[in-house]
Coordinates of C-alpha atoms in Angstrom, one line a residue:
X141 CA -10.1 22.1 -82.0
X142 CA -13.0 23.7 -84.3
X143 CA -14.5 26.8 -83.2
X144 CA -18.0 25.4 -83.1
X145 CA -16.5 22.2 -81.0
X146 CA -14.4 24.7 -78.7
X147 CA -17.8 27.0 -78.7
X148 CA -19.9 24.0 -77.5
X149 CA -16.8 22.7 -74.5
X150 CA -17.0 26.5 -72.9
X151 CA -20.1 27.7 -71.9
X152 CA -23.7 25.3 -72.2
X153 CA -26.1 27.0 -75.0
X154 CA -28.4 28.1 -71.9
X155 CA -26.1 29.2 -69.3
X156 CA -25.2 32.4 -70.7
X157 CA -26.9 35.9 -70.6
X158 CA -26.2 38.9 -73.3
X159 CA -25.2 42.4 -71.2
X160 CA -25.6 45.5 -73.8
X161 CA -23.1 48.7 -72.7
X162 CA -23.6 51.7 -75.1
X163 CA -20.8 53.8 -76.7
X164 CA -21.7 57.4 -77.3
X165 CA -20.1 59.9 -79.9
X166 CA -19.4 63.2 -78.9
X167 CA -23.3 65.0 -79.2
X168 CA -24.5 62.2 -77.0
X169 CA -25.9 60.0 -79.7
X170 CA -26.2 56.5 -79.2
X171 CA -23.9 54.8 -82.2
X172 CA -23.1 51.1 -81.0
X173 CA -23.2 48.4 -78.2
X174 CA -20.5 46.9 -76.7
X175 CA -22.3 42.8 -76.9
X176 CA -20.7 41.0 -73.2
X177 CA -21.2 37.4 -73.0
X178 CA -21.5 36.2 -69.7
X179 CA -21.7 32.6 -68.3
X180 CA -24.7 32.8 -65.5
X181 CA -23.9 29.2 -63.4
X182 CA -24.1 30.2 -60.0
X183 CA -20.5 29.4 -59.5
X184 CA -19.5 32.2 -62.0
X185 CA -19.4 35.7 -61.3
X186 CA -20.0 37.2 -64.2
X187 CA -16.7 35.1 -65.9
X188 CA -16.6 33.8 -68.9
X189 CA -15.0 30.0 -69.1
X190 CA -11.8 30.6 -71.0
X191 CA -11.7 34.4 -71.4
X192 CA -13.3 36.1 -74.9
X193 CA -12.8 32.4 -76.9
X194 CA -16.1 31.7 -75.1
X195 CA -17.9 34.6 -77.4
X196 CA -17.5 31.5 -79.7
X197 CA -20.4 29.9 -78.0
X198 CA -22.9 32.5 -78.1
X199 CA -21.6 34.0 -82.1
X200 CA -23.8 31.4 -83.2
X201 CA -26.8 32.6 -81.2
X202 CA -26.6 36.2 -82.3
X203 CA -26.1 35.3 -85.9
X204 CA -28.9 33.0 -86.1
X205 CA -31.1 35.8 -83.8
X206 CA -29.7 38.3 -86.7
X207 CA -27.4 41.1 -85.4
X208 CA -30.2 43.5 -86.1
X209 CA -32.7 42.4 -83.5
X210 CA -30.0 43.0 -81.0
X211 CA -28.2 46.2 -81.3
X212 CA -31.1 47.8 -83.9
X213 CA -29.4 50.2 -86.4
X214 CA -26.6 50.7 -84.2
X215 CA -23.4 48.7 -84.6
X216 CA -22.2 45.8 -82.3
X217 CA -18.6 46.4 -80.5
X218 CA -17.8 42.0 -79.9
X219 CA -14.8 40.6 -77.9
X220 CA -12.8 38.7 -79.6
X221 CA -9.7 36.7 -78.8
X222 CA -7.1 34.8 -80.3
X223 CA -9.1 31.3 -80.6
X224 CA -12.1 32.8 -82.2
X225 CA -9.9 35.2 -84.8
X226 CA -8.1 32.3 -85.8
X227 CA -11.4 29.9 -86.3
X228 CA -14.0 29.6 -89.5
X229 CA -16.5 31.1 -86.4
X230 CA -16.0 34.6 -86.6
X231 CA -17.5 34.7 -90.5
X232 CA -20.8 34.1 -88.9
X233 CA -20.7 38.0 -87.7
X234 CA -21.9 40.4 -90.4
X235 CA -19.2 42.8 -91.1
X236 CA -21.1 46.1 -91.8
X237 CA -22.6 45.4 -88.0
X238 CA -19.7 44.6 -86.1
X239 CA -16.4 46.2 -84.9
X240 CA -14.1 43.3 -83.8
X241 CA -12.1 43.7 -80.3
X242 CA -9.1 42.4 -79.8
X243 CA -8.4 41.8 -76.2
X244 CA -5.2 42.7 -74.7
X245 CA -4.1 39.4 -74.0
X246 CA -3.9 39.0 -77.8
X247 CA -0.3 38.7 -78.8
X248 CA 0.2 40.2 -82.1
X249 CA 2.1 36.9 -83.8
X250 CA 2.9 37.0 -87.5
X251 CA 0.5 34.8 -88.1
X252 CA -2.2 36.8 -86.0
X253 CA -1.5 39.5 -88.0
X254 CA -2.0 38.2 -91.5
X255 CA -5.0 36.7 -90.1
X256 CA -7.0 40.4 -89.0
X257 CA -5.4 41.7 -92.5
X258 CA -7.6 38.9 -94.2
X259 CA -10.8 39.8 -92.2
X260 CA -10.2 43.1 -92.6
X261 CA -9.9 42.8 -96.7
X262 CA -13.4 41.0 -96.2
X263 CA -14.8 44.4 -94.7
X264 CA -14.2 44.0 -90.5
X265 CA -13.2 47.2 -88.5
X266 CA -11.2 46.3 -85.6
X267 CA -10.8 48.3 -82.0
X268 CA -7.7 47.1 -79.3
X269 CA -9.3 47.1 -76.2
X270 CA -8.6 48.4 -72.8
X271 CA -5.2 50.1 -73.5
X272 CA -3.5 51.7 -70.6
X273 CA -0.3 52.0 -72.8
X274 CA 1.0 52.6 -75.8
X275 CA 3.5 49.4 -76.2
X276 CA 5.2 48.3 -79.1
X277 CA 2.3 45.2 -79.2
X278 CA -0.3 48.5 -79.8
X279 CA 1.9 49.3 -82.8
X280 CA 2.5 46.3 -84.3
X281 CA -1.4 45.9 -84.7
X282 CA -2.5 50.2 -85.6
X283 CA -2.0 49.8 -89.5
X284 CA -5.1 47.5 -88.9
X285 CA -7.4 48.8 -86.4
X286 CA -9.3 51.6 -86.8
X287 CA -10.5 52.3 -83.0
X288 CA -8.2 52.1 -79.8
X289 CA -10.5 51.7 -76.6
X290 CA -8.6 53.4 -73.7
X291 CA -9.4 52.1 -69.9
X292 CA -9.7 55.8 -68.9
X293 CA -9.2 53.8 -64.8
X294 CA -6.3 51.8 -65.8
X295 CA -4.6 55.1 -66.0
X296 CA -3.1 57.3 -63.5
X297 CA -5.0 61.0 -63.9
X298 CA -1.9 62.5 -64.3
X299 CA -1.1 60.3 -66.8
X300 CA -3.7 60.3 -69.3
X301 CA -3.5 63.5 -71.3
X302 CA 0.2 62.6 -72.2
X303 CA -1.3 59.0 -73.3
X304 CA -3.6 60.5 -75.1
X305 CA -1.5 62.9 -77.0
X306 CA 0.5 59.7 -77.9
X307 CA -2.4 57.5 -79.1
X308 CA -3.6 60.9 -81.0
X309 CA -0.4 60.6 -83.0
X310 CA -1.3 57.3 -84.5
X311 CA -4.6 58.6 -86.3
X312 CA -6.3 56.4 -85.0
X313 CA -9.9 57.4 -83.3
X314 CA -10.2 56.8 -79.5
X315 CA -12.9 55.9 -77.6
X316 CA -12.9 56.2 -73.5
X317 CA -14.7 53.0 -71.6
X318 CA -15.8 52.4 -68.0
X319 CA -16.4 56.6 -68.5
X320 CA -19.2 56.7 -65.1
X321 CA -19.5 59.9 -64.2
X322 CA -19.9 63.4 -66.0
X323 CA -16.4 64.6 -64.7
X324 CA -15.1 61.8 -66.4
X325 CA -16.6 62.5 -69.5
X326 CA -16.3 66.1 -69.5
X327 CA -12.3 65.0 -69.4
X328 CA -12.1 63.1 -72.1
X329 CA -14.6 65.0 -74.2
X330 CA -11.5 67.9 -73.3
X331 CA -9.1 65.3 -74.2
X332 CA -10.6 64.9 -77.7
X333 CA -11.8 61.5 -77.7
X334 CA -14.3 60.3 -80.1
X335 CA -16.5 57.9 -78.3
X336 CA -17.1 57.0 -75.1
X337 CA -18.3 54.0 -72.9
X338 CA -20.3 53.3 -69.9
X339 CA -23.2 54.9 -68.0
X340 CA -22.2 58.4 -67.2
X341 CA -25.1 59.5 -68.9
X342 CA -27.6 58.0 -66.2
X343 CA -26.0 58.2 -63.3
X344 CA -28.5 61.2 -61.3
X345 CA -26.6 64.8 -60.7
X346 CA -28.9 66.1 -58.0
X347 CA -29.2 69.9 -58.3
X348 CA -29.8 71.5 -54.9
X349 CA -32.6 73.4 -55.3
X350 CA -33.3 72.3 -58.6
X351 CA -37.1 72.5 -59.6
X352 CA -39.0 70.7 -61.9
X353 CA -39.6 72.9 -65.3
X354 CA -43.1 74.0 -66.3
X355 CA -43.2 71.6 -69.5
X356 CA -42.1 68.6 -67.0
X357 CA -45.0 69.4 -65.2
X358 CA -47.5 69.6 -67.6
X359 CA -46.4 65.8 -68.8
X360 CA -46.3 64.8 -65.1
X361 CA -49.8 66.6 -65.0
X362 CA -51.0 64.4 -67.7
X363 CA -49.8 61.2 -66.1
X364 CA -52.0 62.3 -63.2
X365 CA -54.8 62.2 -65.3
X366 CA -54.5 59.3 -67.1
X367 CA -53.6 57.4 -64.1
X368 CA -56.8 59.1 -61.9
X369 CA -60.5 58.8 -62.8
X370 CA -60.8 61.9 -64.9
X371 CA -63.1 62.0 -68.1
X372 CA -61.7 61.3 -71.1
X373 CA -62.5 65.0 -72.5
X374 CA -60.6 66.3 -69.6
X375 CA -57.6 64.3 -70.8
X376 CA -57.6 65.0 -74.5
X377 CA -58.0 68.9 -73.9
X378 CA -54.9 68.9 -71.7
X379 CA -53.1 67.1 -74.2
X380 CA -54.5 69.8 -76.9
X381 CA -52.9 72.5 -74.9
X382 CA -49.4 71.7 -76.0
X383 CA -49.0 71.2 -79.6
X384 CA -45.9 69.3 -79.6
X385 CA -47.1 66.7 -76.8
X386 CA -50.1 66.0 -79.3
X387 CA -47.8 65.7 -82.1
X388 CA -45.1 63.7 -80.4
X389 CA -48.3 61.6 -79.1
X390 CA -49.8 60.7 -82.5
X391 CA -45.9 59.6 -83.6
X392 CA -45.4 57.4 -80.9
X393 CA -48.5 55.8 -80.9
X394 CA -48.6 55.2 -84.9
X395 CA -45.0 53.3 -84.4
X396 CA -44.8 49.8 -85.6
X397 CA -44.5 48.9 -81.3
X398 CA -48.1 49.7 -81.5
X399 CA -50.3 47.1 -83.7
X400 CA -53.4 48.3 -85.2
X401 CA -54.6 50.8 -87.7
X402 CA -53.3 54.1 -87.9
X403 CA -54.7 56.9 -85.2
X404 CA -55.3 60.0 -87.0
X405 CA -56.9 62.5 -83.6
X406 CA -56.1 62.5 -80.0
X407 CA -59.8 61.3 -79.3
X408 CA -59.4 57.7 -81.2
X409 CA -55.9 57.2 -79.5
X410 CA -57.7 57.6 -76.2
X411 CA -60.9 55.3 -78.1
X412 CA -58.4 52.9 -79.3
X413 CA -55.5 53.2 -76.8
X414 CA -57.1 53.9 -74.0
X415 CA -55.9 55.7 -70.9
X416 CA -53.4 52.9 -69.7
X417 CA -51.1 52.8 -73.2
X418 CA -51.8 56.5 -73.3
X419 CA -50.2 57.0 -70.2
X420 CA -47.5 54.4 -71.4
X421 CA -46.5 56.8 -74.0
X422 CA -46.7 60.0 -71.8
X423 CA -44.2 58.6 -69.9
X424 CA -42.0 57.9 -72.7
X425 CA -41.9 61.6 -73.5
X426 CA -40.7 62.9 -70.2
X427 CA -37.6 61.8 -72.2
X428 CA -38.0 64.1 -75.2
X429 CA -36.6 67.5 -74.8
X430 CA -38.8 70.5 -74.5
X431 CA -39.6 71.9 -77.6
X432 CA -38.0 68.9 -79.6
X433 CA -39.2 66.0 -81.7
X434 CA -39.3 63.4 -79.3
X435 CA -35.9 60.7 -80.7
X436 CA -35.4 57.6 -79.3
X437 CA -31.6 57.5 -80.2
X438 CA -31.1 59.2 -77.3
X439 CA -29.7 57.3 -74.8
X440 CA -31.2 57.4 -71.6
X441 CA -34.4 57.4 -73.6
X442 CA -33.4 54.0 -74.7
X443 CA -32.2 52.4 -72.0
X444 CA -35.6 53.6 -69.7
X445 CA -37.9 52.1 -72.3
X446 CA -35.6 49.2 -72.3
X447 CA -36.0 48.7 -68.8
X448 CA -39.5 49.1 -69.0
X449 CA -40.0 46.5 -71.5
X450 CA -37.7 44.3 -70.0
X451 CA -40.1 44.9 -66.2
X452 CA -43.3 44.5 -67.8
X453 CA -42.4 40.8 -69.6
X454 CA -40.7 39.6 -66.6
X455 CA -44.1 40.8 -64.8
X456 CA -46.3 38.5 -67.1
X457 CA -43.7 35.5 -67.5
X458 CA -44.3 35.7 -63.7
X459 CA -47.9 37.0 -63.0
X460 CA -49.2 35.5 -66.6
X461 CA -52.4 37.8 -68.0
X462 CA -52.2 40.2 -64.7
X463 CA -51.8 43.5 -67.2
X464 CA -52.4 46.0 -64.4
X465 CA -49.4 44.6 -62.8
X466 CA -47.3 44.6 -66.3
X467 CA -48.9 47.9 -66.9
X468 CA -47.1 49.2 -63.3
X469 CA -44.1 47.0 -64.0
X470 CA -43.5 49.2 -67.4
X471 CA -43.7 52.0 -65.5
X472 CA -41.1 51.2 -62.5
X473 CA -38.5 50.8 -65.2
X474 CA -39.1 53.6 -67.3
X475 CA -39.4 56.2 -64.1
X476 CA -36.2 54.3 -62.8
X477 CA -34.0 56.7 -64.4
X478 CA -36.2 59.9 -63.4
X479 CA -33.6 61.2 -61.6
X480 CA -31.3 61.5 -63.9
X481 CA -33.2 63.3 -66.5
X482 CA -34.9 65.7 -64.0
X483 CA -31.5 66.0 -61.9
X484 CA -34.3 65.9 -59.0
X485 CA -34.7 63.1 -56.3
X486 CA -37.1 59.9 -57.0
X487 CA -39.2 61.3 -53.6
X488 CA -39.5 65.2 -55.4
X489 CA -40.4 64.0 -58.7
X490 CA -43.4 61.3 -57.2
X491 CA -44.8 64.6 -55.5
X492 CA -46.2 65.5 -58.9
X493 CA -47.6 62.0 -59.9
X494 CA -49.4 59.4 -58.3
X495 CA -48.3 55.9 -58.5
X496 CA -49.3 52.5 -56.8
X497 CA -47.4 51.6 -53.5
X498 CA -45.5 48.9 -55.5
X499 CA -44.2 51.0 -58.1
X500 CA -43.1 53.9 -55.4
X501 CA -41.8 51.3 -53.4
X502 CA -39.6 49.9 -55.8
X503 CA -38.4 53.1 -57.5
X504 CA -37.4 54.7 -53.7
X505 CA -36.2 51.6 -51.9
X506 CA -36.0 48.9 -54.5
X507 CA -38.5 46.9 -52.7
X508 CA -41.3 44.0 -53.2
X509 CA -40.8 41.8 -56.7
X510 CA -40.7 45.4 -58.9
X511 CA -37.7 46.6 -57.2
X512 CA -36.3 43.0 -57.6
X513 CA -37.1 43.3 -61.5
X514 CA -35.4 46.2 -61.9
X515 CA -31.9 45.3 -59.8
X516 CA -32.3 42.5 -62.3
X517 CA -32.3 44.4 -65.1
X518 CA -29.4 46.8 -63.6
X519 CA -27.4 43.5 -63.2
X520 CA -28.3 42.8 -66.6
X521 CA -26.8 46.5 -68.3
X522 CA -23.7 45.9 -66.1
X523 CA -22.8 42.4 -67.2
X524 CA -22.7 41.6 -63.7
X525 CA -23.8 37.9 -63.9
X526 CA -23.3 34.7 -61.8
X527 CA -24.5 34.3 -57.9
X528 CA -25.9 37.5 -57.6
X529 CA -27.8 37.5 -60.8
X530 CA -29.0 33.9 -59.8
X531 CA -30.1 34.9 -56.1
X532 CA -32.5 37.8 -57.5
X533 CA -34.2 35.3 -60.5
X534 CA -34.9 32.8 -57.6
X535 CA -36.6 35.4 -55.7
X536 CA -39.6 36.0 -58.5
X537 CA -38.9 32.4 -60.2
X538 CA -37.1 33.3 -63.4
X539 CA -34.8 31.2 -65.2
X540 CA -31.5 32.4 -66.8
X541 CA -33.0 31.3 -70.3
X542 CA -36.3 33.2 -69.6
X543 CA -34.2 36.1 -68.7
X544 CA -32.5 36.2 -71.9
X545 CA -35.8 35.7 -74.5
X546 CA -37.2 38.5 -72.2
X547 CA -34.2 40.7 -72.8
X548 CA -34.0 39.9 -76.8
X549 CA -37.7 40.4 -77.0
X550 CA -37.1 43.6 -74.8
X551 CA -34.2 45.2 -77.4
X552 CA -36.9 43.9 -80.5
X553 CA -39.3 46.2 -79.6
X554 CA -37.3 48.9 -79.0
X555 CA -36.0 48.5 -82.0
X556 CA -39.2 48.7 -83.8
X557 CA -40.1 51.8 -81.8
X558 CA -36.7 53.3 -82.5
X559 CA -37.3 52.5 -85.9
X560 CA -40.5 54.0 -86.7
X561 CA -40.4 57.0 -84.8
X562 CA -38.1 59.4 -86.7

C-alpha cells in the first residue's frame, strides 16, 4: 500500500494530537523535541493505530505546517517505523530538522538496511530508540545511526553503568529518555551521556526551609504592582531600581510576540503596553536568572510560556473577547511551574503576589475551568491522549482539532519570542 493511502487507513486527519517532549544537552540547553503522534478517539489511550507507521498520517501535516513552526530552531526527534522508512512519505521531512527514530520493533533486514544508507546519503541522522540492550540487531544498524536513545527504566540500576560502558564503545552518542527526576539525571550526567529526555527539569525539589531570594522578590514585588491599583510612576520607578529588569523588560517587549512600534523607555511600554502585558512580561522573567540576560532556550522558561499561551487561547476559544479572563489564564500557566524554579511551595510563593481566586485555585488544587486548562495542557506535554484527554475537553467544550490549532499557534509564538529575544 502507498504511504499516503496507508497514512489516510490509520488515523482520521482530525483525530490526532501533537505531544512535544524536550531533549536536553548536558548545560541544560534545550536542543530538540521528541514530535509523539497520538490518536485522541475516546477509545484510544494515547495509542497509535498500527504502532509508529501511523506518524505517516500526520508527516504530511507537519510538513505542510513547516517543521519550523513546530519545534522553532530546535531539531525534531520523529518515530519512525518500518512502513514509513520504506515508503516515498518520509522525504516530506526536512533533513537538516529531523533526527529519524527507528523503533525497536524495526528488524534490521538487508533490505532495511540499504534503505536508512540511502536516506542517510540524502542528509538524515538516525537515533535507535529505547535500547535496554546492546543485541546484535543494535549492531547491525550503529555504522548508520548516529544517536542511541537508552530507556534509562527498561534497565535494572545495577545494570546500567556496565550498558553504558558498552554502548560508549561504539562511538556512538547516547541520549537517556523517560529521565524524571534530578537523581536520575545526575546519574546519567555521571554516566557520560550526551542528551537527555523527559521532565526532570520541572518536576519541584522543595527545599525545607528554603526562602525566596531578594531579586525573586523584587519581580514578585512588581507583579504586585502591576496587578494592584498603584500609579503608573510608582511602577516604572520600581522597575528603574534594577537595571537589568528594565533592560530585560525593553528586550522582551520589542520581540516580534509583541506587534507595534518599537518601545524605546519604560514610561511608553507602560503608555503602550499597559499594566496588564507589563505584568505578562514580568512574569516571564521570574524565569531569567539573577543577574543574567533573560534566554528563552531555557527550558522550563519554555515550556511555562508555553503553557501560558496554550491557557490563554483555550480561555478565548472558550470565553471569546473576555481578555481579563485570558489575561489570568496566561498567568495560571506560566506560575504553574513556580515551584520548580523557586524550589518553594505554590502556597509560599502566592504569599508574595496577589492573584484572582480562579488563578490561586487552579495553581494549588487544580480547580474551576483554569485548573482544567492546565491538566489539559499537562496531558498534552505527556502524550497522554485518548479518554482522559477527551473527558477534560468536554468539561470546557473543546474539540480535539481546536486543541491542536491552539497548541501550534501556542509553539508559533513562542517561537517568535524565542527568536527575537537573544
Amino acid at each position: 500500500m502507498h504511504a499516503d493511502a496507508t497514512a489516510a487507513v490509520l488515523v482520521p486527519s482530525d483525530d490526532f494530537f501533537l505531544a512535544r517532549q524536550p531533549i536536553l544537552g548536558r548545560d541544560q540547553q534545550l536542543l530538540a523535541f521528541e514530535l509523539l503522534f497520538r490518536a485522541a478517539g475516546e477509545d484510544e489511550d494515547a495509542k497509535l493505530t498500527d504502532g509508529a507507521a501511523a506518524t505517516a498520517a500526520v508527516i504530511s501535516h507537519a510538513s505542510q505546517l513547516g517543521m519550523e513552526q513546530v519545534v522553532g530552531d530546535q531539531l525534531a526527534f520523529v518515530n519512525v517505523d518500518a512502513v514509513v522508512l520504506m515508503s516515498d512519505f518520509v522525504r516530506f521531512l526536512q533533513p537538516h530538522k529531523v533526527i529519524l527514530e527507528i523503533l525497536e520493533t524495526v528488524k534490521p533486514t538487508p533490505e532495511l538496511l540499504a534503505r536508512v544508507d540511502e536516506l542517510k546519503n540524502l542528509g538524515f541522522k538516525f537515533a535507535v530508540d529505547d535500547v535496554i540492550e546492546h543485541s546484535p540487531e543494535l549492531d547491525q544498524l550503529i555504522s548508520l545511526i548516529d544517536i542511541i536513545k537508552v530507556d534509562i527504566k527498561g534497565v535494572a540500576p545495577d545494570a546500567l553503568s556496565g550498558l553504558v560502558a558498552s554502548l560508549k564503545k561504539t562511538g556512538k552518542r547516547l541520549l537517556a529518555e523517560k529521565v524524571e527526576t534530578i537523581e536520575e539525571f545526575k546519574l546519567c550526567m555521571e554516566l557520560g551521556f550526551e542528551y537527555f529526555q523527559g521532565y526532570y527539569f520541572a518536576r519541584p525539589v522543595i527545599l525545607s526551609g528554603r526562602k525566596i531570594a531578594p531579586t525573586e522578590v523584587v519581580l514578585l514585588r512588581l507583579l504586585e504592582l502591576v496587578n494592584s491599583n498603584a500609579d503608573n510612576q510608582t511602577i516604572e520607578t520600581a522597575v528603574k531600581r534594577d537595571a537589568l529588569v528594565s533592560l530585560n523588560l525593553l528586550r522582551l517587549v520589542n520581540s516580534r510576540a509583541v506587534p507595534g512600534p518599537r518601545i524605546e523607555s519604560l514610561s511608553q511600554a507602560l503608555a503602550v503596553l499597559g499594566r496588564r502585558q507589563l505584568g505578562r512580561w514580568l512574569q516571564i522573567l521570574l524565569y531569567t536568572a539573577a543577574g543574567a540576560q533573560v534566554s528563552l532556550h531555557s527550558p522550563l522558561l519554555q515550556l511555562a510560556t508555553t503553557r501560558g499561551k496554550l491557557l490563554e487561547l483555550m480561555t478565548l476559544r472558550v470565553r471569546p473577547g473576555d481578555t481579563a479572563s485570558a489575561d489570568r489564564a496566561f498567568t495560571v500557566g506560566i506560575m504553574s511551574l513556580a515551584e520548580a524554579l523557586f524550589s518553594v511551595r505554590m502556597a509560599d510563593i502566592l504569599v508574595h503576589v496577589e492573584v484572582a481566586h480562579d488563578v490561586r485555585d487552579a495553581l494549588i488544587d487544580r480547580d474551576g475551568d483554569f485548573g482544567t486548562m492546565l491538566r489539559i495542557a499537562e496531558l498534552l506535554e505527556t502524550a497522554v491522549g485518548g479518554r482522559k484527554l477527551n473527558a477534560e475537553l468536554k468539561k470546557i467544550g473543546l474539540t480535539v482539532p481546536e486543541v491542536r490549532e491552539i497548541e501550534l499557534a501556542a509553539f508559533d509564538w513562542v517561537r517568535e519570542l524565542t527568536h527575537d529575544v537573544r
